[in-house]
Each structure stands twice: as structure tokens, then as C-alpha cells.
XYZ file of C-alpha atoms in Angstrom:
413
model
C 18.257 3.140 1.669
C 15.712 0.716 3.274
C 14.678 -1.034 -0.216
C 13.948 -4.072 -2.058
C 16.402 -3.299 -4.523
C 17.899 -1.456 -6.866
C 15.828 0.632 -9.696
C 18.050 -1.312 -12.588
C 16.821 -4.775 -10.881
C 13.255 -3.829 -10.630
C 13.240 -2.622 -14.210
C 14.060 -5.746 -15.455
C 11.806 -8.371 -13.387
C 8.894 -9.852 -14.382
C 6.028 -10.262 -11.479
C 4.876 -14.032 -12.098
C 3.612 -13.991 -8.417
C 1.581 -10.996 -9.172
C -0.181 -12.823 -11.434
C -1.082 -15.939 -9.624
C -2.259 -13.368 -6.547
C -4.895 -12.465 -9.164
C -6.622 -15.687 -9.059
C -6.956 -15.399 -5.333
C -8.962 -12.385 -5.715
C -11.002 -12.955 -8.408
C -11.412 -16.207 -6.254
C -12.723 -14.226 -3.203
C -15.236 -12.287 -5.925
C -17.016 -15.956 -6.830
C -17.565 -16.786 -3.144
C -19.125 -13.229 -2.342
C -21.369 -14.231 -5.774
C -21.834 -17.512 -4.592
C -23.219 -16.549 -1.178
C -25.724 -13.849 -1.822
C -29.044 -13.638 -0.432
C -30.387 -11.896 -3.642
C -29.336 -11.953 -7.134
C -28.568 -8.859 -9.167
C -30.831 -10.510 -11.962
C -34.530 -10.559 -11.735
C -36.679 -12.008 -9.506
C -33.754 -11.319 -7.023
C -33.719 -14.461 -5.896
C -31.457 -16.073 -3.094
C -28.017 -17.568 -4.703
C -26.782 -18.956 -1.312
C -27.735 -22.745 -1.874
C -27.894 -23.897 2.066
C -31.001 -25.008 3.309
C -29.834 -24.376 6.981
C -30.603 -20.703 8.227
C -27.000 -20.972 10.356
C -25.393 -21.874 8.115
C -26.647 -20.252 5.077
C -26.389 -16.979 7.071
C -22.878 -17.468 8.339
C -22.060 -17.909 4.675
C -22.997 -15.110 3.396
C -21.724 -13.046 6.441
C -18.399 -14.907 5.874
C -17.819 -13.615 2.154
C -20.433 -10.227 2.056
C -17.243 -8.257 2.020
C -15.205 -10.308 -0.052
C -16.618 -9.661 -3.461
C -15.527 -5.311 -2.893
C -12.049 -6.537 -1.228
C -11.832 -8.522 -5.058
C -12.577 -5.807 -7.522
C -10.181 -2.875 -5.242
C -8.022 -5.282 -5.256
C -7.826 -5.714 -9.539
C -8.126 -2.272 -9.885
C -4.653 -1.328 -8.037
C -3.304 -3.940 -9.602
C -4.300 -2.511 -12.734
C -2.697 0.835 -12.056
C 0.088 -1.026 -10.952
C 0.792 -3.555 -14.335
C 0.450 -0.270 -16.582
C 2.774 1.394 -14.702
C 5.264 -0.889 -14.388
C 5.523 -1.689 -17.940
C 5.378 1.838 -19.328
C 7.412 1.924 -22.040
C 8.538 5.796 -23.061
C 7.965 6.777 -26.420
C 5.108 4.058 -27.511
C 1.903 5.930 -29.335
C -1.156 6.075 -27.653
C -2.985 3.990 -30.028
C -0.856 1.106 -29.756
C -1.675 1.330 -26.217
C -4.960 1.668 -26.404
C -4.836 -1.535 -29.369
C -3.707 -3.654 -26.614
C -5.918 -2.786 -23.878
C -9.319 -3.056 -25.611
C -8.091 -6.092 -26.905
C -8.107 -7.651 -23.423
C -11.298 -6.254 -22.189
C -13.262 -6.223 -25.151
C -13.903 -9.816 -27.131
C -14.334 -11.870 -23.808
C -16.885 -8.873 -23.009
C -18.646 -9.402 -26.138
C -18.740 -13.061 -26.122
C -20.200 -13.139 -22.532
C -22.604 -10.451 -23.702
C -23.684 -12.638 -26.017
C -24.446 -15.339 -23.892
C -26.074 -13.624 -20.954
C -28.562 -12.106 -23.828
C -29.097 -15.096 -25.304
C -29.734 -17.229 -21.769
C -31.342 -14.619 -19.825
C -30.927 -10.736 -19.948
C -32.530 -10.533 -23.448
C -35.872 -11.289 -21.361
C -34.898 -8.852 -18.290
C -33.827 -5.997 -19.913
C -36.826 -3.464 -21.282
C -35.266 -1.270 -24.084
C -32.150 -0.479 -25.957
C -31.658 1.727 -23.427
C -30.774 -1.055 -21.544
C -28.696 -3.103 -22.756
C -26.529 -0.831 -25.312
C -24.478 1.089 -22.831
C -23.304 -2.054 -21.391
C -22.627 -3.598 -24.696
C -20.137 -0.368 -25.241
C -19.200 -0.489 -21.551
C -20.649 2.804 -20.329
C -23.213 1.408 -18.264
C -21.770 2.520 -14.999
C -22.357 6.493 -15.601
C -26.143 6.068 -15.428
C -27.353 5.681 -11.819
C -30.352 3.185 -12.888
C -29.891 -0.180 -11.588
C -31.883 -1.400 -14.348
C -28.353 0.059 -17.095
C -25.812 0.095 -14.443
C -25.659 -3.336 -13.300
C -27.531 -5.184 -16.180
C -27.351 -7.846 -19.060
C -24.216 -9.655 -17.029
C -23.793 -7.613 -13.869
C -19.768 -8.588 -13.323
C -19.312 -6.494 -16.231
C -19.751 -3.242 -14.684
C -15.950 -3.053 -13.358
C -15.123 -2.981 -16.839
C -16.730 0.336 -17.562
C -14.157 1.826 -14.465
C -11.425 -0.427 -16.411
C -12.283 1.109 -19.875
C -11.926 4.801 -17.808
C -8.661 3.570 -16.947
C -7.324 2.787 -20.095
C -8.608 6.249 -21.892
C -6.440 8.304 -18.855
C -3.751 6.263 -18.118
C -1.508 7.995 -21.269
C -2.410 11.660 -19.464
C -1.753 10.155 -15.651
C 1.432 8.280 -16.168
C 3.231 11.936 -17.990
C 2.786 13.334 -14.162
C 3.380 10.389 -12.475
C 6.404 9.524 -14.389
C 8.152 12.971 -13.059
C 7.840 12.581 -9.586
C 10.812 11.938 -7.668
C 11.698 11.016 -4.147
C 9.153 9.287 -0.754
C 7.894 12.363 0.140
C 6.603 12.859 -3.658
C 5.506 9.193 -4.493
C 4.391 8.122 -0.130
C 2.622 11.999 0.271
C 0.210 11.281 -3.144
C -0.441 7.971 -2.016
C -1.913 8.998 1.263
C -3.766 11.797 -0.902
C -5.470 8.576 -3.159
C -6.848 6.927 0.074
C -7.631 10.452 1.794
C -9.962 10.708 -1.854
C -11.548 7.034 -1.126
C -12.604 8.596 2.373
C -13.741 11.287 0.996
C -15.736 9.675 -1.999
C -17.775 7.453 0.933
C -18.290 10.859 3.107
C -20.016 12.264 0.305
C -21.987 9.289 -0.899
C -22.877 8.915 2.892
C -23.966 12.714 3.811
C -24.795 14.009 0.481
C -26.323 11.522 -1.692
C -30.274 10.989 -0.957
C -30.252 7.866 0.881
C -33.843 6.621 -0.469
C -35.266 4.666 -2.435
C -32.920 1.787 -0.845
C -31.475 -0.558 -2.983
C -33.305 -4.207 -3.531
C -29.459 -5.960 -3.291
C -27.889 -3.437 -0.487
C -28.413 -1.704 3.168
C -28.128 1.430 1.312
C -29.947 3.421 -1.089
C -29.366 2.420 -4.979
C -28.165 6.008 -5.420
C -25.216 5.909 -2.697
C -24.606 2.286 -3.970
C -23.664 3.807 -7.429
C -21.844 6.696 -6.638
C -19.877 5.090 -3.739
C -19.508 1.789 -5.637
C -20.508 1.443 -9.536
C -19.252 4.992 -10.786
C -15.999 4.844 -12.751
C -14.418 8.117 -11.603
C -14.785 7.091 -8.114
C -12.936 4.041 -8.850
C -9.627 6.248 -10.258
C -8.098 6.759 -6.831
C -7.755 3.147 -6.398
C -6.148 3.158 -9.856
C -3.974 5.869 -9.644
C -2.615 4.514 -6.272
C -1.839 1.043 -7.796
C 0.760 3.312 -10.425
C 2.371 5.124 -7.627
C 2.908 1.964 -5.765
C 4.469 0.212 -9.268
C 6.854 3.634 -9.057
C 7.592 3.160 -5.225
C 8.876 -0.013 -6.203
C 10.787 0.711 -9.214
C 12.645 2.925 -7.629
C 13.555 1.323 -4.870
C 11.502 2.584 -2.248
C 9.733 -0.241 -0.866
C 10.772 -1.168 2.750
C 12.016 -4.567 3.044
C 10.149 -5.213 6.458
C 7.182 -5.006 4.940
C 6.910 -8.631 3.636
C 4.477 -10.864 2.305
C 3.394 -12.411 5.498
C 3.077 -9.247 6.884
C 0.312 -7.778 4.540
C -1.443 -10.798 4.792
C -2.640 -10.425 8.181
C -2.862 -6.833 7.557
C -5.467 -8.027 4.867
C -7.275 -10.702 6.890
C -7.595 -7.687 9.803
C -8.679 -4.981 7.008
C -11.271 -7.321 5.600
C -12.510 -8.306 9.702
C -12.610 -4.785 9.600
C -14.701 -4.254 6.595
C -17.203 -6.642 8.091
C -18.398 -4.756 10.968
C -17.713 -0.619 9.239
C -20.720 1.203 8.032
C -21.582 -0.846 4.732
C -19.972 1.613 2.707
C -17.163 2.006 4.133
C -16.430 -2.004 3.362
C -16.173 -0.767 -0.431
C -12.588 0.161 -0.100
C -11.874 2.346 2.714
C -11.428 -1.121 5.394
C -9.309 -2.957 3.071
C -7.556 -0.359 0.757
C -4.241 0.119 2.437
C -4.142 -4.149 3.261
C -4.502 -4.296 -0.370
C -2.345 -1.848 -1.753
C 0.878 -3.208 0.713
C -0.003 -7.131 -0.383
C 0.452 -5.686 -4.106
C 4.011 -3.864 -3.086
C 4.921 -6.673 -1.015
C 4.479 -9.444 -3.930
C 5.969 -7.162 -6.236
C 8.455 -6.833 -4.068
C 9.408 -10.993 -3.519
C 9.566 -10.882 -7.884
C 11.511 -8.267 -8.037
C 14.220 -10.050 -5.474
C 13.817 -12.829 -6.987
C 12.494 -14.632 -4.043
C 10.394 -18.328 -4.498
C 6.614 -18.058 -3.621
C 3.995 -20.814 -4.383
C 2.133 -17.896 -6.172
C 4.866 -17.930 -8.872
C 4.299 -21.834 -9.678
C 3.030 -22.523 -12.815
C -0.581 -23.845 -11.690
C -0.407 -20.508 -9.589
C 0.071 -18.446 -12.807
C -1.890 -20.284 -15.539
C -4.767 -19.385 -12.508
C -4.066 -16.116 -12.678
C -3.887 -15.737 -16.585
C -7.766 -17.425 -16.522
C -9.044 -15.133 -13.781
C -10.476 -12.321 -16.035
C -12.665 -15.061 -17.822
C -13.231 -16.652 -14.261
C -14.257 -13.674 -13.148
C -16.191 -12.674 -16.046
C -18.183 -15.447 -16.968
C -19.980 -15.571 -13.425
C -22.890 -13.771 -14.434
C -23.922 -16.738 -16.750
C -21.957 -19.933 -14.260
C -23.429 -18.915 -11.120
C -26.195 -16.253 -11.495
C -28.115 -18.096 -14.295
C -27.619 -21.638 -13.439
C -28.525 -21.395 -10.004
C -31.795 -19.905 -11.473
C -32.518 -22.993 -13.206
C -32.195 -24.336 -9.800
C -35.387 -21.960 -8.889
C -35.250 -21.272 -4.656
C -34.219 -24.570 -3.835
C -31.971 -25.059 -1.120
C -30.184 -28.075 0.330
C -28.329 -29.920 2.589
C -24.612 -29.092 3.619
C -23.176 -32.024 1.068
C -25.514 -31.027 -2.081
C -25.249 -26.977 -1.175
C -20.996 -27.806 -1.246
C -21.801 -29.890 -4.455
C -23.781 -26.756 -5.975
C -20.700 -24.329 -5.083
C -18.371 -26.805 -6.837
C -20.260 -26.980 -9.711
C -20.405 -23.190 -9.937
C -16.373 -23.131 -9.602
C -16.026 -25.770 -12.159
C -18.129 -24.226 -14.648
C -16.777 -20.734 -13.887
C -13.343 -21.872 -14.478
C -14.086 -23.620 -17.504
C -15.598 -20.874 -19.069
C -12.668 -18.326 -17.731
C -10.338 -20.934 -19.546
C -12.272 -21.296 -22.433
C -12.474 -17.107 -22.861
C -8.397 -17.546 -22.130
C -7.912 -19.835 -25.063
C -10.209 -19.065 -27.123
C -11.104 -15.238 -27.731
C -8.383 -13.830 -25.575
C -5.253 -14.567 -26.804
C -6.527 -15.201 -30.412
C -7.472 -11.738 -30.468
C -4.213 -10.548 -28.687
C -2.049 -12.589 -31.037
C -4.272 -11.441 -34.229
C -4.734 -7.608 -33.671
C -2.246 -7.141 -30.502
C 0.610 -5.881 -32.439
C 0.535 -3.432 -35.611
C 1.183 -4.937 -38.594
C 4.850 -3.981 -40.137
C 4.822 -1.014 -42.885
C 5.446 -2.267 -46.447
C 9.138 -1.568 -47.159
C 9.539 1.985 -49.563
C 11.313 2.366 -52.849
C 14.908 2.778 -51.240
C 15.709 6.618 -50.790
C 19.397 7.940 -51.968
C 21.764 7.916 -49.062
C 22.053 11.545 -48.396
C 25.294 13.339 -48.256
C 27.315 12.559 -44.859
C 27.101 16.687 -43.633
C 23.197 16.156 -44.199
C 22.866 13.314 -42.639
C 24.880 14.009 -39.473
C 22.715 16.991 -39.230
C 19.096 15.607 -39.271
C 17.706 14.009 -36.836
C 15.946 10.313 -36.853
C 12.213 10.761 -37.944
C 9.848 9.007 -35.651
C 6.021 9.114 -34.096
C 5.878 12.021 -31.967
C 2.737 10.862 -30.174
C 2.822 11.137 -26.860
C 4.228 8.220 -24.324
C 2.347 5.713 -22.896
C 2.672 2.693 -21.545
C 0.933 -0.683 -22.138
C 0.989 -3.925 -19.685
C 0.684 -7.546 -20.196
C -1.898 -8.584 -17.173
């Protein structure tokens, strides 16, 4: 069998260059946010800090794809992590515990902030601001709920979707057996992205036109924003976690390999009908660099991704990533339209790192793994009065009592 491994050997690895891959992508998400010509918060502004029109353009050319190539990228992975660690028997609710958990508090917290700092002025209504608060935002087609209070929090809303199916998708998933099986519904998952940007291209009204895109705001939702779009990147990323647990993986396809297939998918993405740079360019790129890295852990093979600075990265990157509607949206409007020079515009980008990954640490430390520690795990039952050992015919006839509830999985990302 051309493989990675063995199914026993992938069951047991741990994917510490997994996680420091994260950081790149949520890494290639800031510079898309840093170079935009227009903000997704009122007045729209220009974020792109370089006073030079070559420059500034080239810039934002450079990175306009790179912010879509981020988020497809986080939400294979996050089919993937679920998958992977599926554990048979665990209730639903424990899963679900877990999950919110992550999403939730550093949500809240950056809520919070953007409300306090700027959104509470934007937004008009309740209406508003309460769906994203609860992270249904995405389902309404208004740019004014979809994308406000701290616009980086709409990928949660397709994350929260994720969550609520994932104990229904993985019972399917689980069963299937053999390439043909796992390779054939993989093909069907990017056949559905094509399809998803067919539709939004030939069937959605393509007016009004969005103030932040080429397209219309209504094509931008349902080919972008809408979580149940979003699910055949997620359901791919737990067929590729079962292509590699069971040993399916070819070994030529390395590392190095789906990194130029990445660099040539995203060169690709740049010059595709804008739509069509969402996920369609980059989606296979991105699904092999995911099977490939999983691949190198599972062998046991040394990457620089699996260094510690590489990892503690990658365990910050949801905050990094998170907190960039207050680091870099609302501090460069205290900057008003300024622009500047090549060594002050670098300066300004730097400071918009630094602060982002401050805050993404600070979220880390401080309301992430607090609240994973506190409420992660259910607390242990209080011990019963001891029950009579029954007799030994009895007792070799029952079986063990135990929640029923129906398997799920949960994953430490």
C-alpha cells in the first residue's frame, strides 16, 4: 500500500506541526487585513498605510487573496482536528462543552471591546449587533449584521455550524471504508465548492455591488459569509483526517510538494474571477498541505513547524486572528487616512502585528484556557451509598450501564 503508515501509528500521533501551520495562516489573514483599500467598518476607509500609489497598490494586490486562502484553510483544518480525535462513545454534550468553550469567551471578550471602542457607535439597532453576539450573524445577507461589531468574527458563525453537525457527519463518515469511498467524496466536497460559486455567480442578483468587493454584497454572502456554504470545506478536512488514519495518504506527496502546489493555487486565485479566489483556486493546495503535515507527524518526521516557538504560534493564532478587528481595523482609524513613507508604513504594519499578537496571547492566557481548564471537563459524580454486590449469575448476566448518547468526537486545536 502506498502510505504514510500504518492505521495503529496514526492513531496514536499527535500533529504538533499542524498546529504551528496554523499560525502561518492566520498570519496570511492579518496581511490581507493589513493591506485593504477599504475597511469593513464605517467610513470604509483605506487600511493600506503606504503613501506611494506603487507600492500601496502592489500591496494590496500581493495579499487580496490571502485573507480567503486563511479562513479555507482553518476551516479544513477544523474538519480535520475533530476528526482525528473522535473518540467513540463520548456524549454529545461533552463535545459540544468543549467546543463552545474555545470559540465562545475570547468571542465575548473581543465583543466587548469592539462595542466599547467602536461598533457601539456603527451599529443602528439590536438588530445589529445581537446575532453576532450569539454568532448567527452570517445567515442574514445585510452587510450591516453579517459582517458587523468585529467583522473577523463572522467565520465563527460557519465554526459554530460546524460544531452543532459534526456529531451527525462523523456517524457516516466514520463507516466508510476503502480510496474509492474516502478519495470519490472528497472530489464530491470540491465538485460542491464549484458548484456553490456557479450559483452565486449565475443565480444570485449581482447588484447592488458591494462597498468592500468587485461583486455584489448578495453573491459576496452567499459565495463567502454563509455558513452552509462553508460545510464542504469542513467536511473535506474530516475525510482527509480519515485518509490519513487509515493509511491512505501517498508518501510522494510531501510537504515541499504542496507548498508549491499552494504558492501556484494562490497565483492562481489572483488572476480567477473574484469569486472563484474564495476557495475554488486554492482548495485542493490547501487540503494536500493539511494531509501532507499530518502526514510528517504521523511519521514522526522533524519540521521547524513542530518547534516550540512554531507551536506556542499556533496555540495564539485564534486570538491573533480574532482580535484584528480592534489591532488593526480600529487603530489604524485613529490614524484617520494618513499614509506614509515605506519606513513609517513598515513601522505601522509592525505595530499592527505586535498588538495583534499581544492581544491573541493575552485571549490565550487569559480567557482561553481559564475557561477550558474551569468548565472543559465535567465535574466527577458524587460517589453513591455503596450498592450490595449482586449475586455472581446476575452479575455475569447484566451488562455495564453507561450513557447511550450518541458518539462524537471532540479535538484539542
Amino acid at each position: 500500500m502506498d502510505s504514510t503508515t500504518s492505521p495503529d501509528a496514526a492513531k496514536r500521533a499527535k500533529l504538533p506541526s499542524l498546529t504551528g501551520l496554523r499560525f502561518f495562516a492566520a498570519l496570511s489573514v492579518f496581511f490581507f487585513h493589513s493591506s485593504l483599500t477599504d475597511s469593513p467598518i464605517p467610513p470604509n476607509a483605506p487600511i493600506n498605510p503606504f503613501a506611494d500609489a506603487t507600492l500601496a497598490d502592489g500591496f494590496s494586490t500581493a495579499f487580496g487573496k490571502a485573507g480567503y486562502l486563511g479562513v479555507s484553510f482553518f476551516f479544513v483544518l477544523s474538519g480535520f482536528v475533530l476528526a482525528w480525535a473522535a473518540k467513540p462513545g463520548e456524549r454529545v454534550t461533552a463535545f459540544l462543552r468543549r467546543r463552545l468553550l474555545k470559540i465562545f469567551p475570547n468571542h465575548v471578550v473581543v465583543f466587548a471591546a469592539a462595542m466599547i471602542l467602536f461598533a457601539g457607535s456603527a451599529v443602528t439597532g439590536v438588530a445589529d449587533w445581537l446575532p453576532n453576539l450569539f454568532l448567527i450573524h452570517t445567515w442574514w445577507p445585510q452587510p450591516t449584521v453579517n459582517l458587523s461589531v468585529n467583522p473577523p468574527s463572522w467565520s465563527l458563525g460557519s465554526e459554530l455550524l460546524f460544531y452543532m453537525l459534526f456529531p451527525a457527519l462523523i456517524v457516516p463518515i466514520r463507516k466508510l471504508r476503502g480510496r474509492s469511498a474516502l478519495w470519490g467524496w472528497s472530489a464530491a466536497m470540491i465538485a460542491g465548492m464549484v458548484a456553490l460559486q456557479l450559483v452565486a455567480t449565475y443565480f444570485v442578483p449581482d447588484t447592488p455591488k458591494s462597498t468592500i468587493t468587485p461583486i455584489s454584497g448578495m453573491q459576496f454572502w452567499f459565495g463567502y459569509l454563509l455558513p452552509a456554504g462553508r460545510l464542504f470545506e469542513f467536511v473535506l478536512g474530516t475525510l482527509l483526517a480519515r485518509i490519513v488514519l487509515t493509511g491512505l495518504w501517498p508518501r510522494r506527496v510531501g510537504f515541499g510538494v504542496c507548498l508549491v502546489l499552494t504558492v501556484l493555487g494562490y497565483a492562481a486565485a489572483l488572476v480567477a474571477p473574484f469569486q472563484y479566489g474564495f476557495v475554488v483556486a486554492t482548495i485542493i493546495p490547501v487540503a494536500a498541505l493539511i494531509g501532507a503535515t499530518a502526514s510528517a507527524d504521523v511519521e514522526g518526521r522533524t519540521t521547524f513547524l513542530r518547534s516550540r516557538p512554531m507551536v506556542w504560534l499556533g496555540e495564539v493564532s485564534f486570538g491573533f486572528y480574532l482580535v484584528q478587528g480592534v489591532t488593526i481595523f480600529y487603530l489604524r482609524s485613529l490614524l484617520g487616512e494618513n499614509t506614509y513613507s515605506v519606513p513609517v508604513a513598515l513601522l505601522v504594519i509592525a505595530g499592527f502585528f505586535a498588538a495583534s499578537l499581544l492581544g491573541g496571547w493575552l485571549l490565550y492566557r487569559f480567557v482561553e484556557m481559564p475557561a477550558m481548564r474551569r468548565f472543559g471537563r465535567a465535574r466527577p459524580r458524587t460517589p453513591s451509598a455503596p450498592v450490595p454486590d449482586p449475586a455472581p449469575d446476575a452479575a455475569s448476566a447484566r451488562e455495564p450501564s453507561g450513557d447511550r448518547t450518541p458518539v462524537t468526537a471532540a479535538a484539542r486545536d
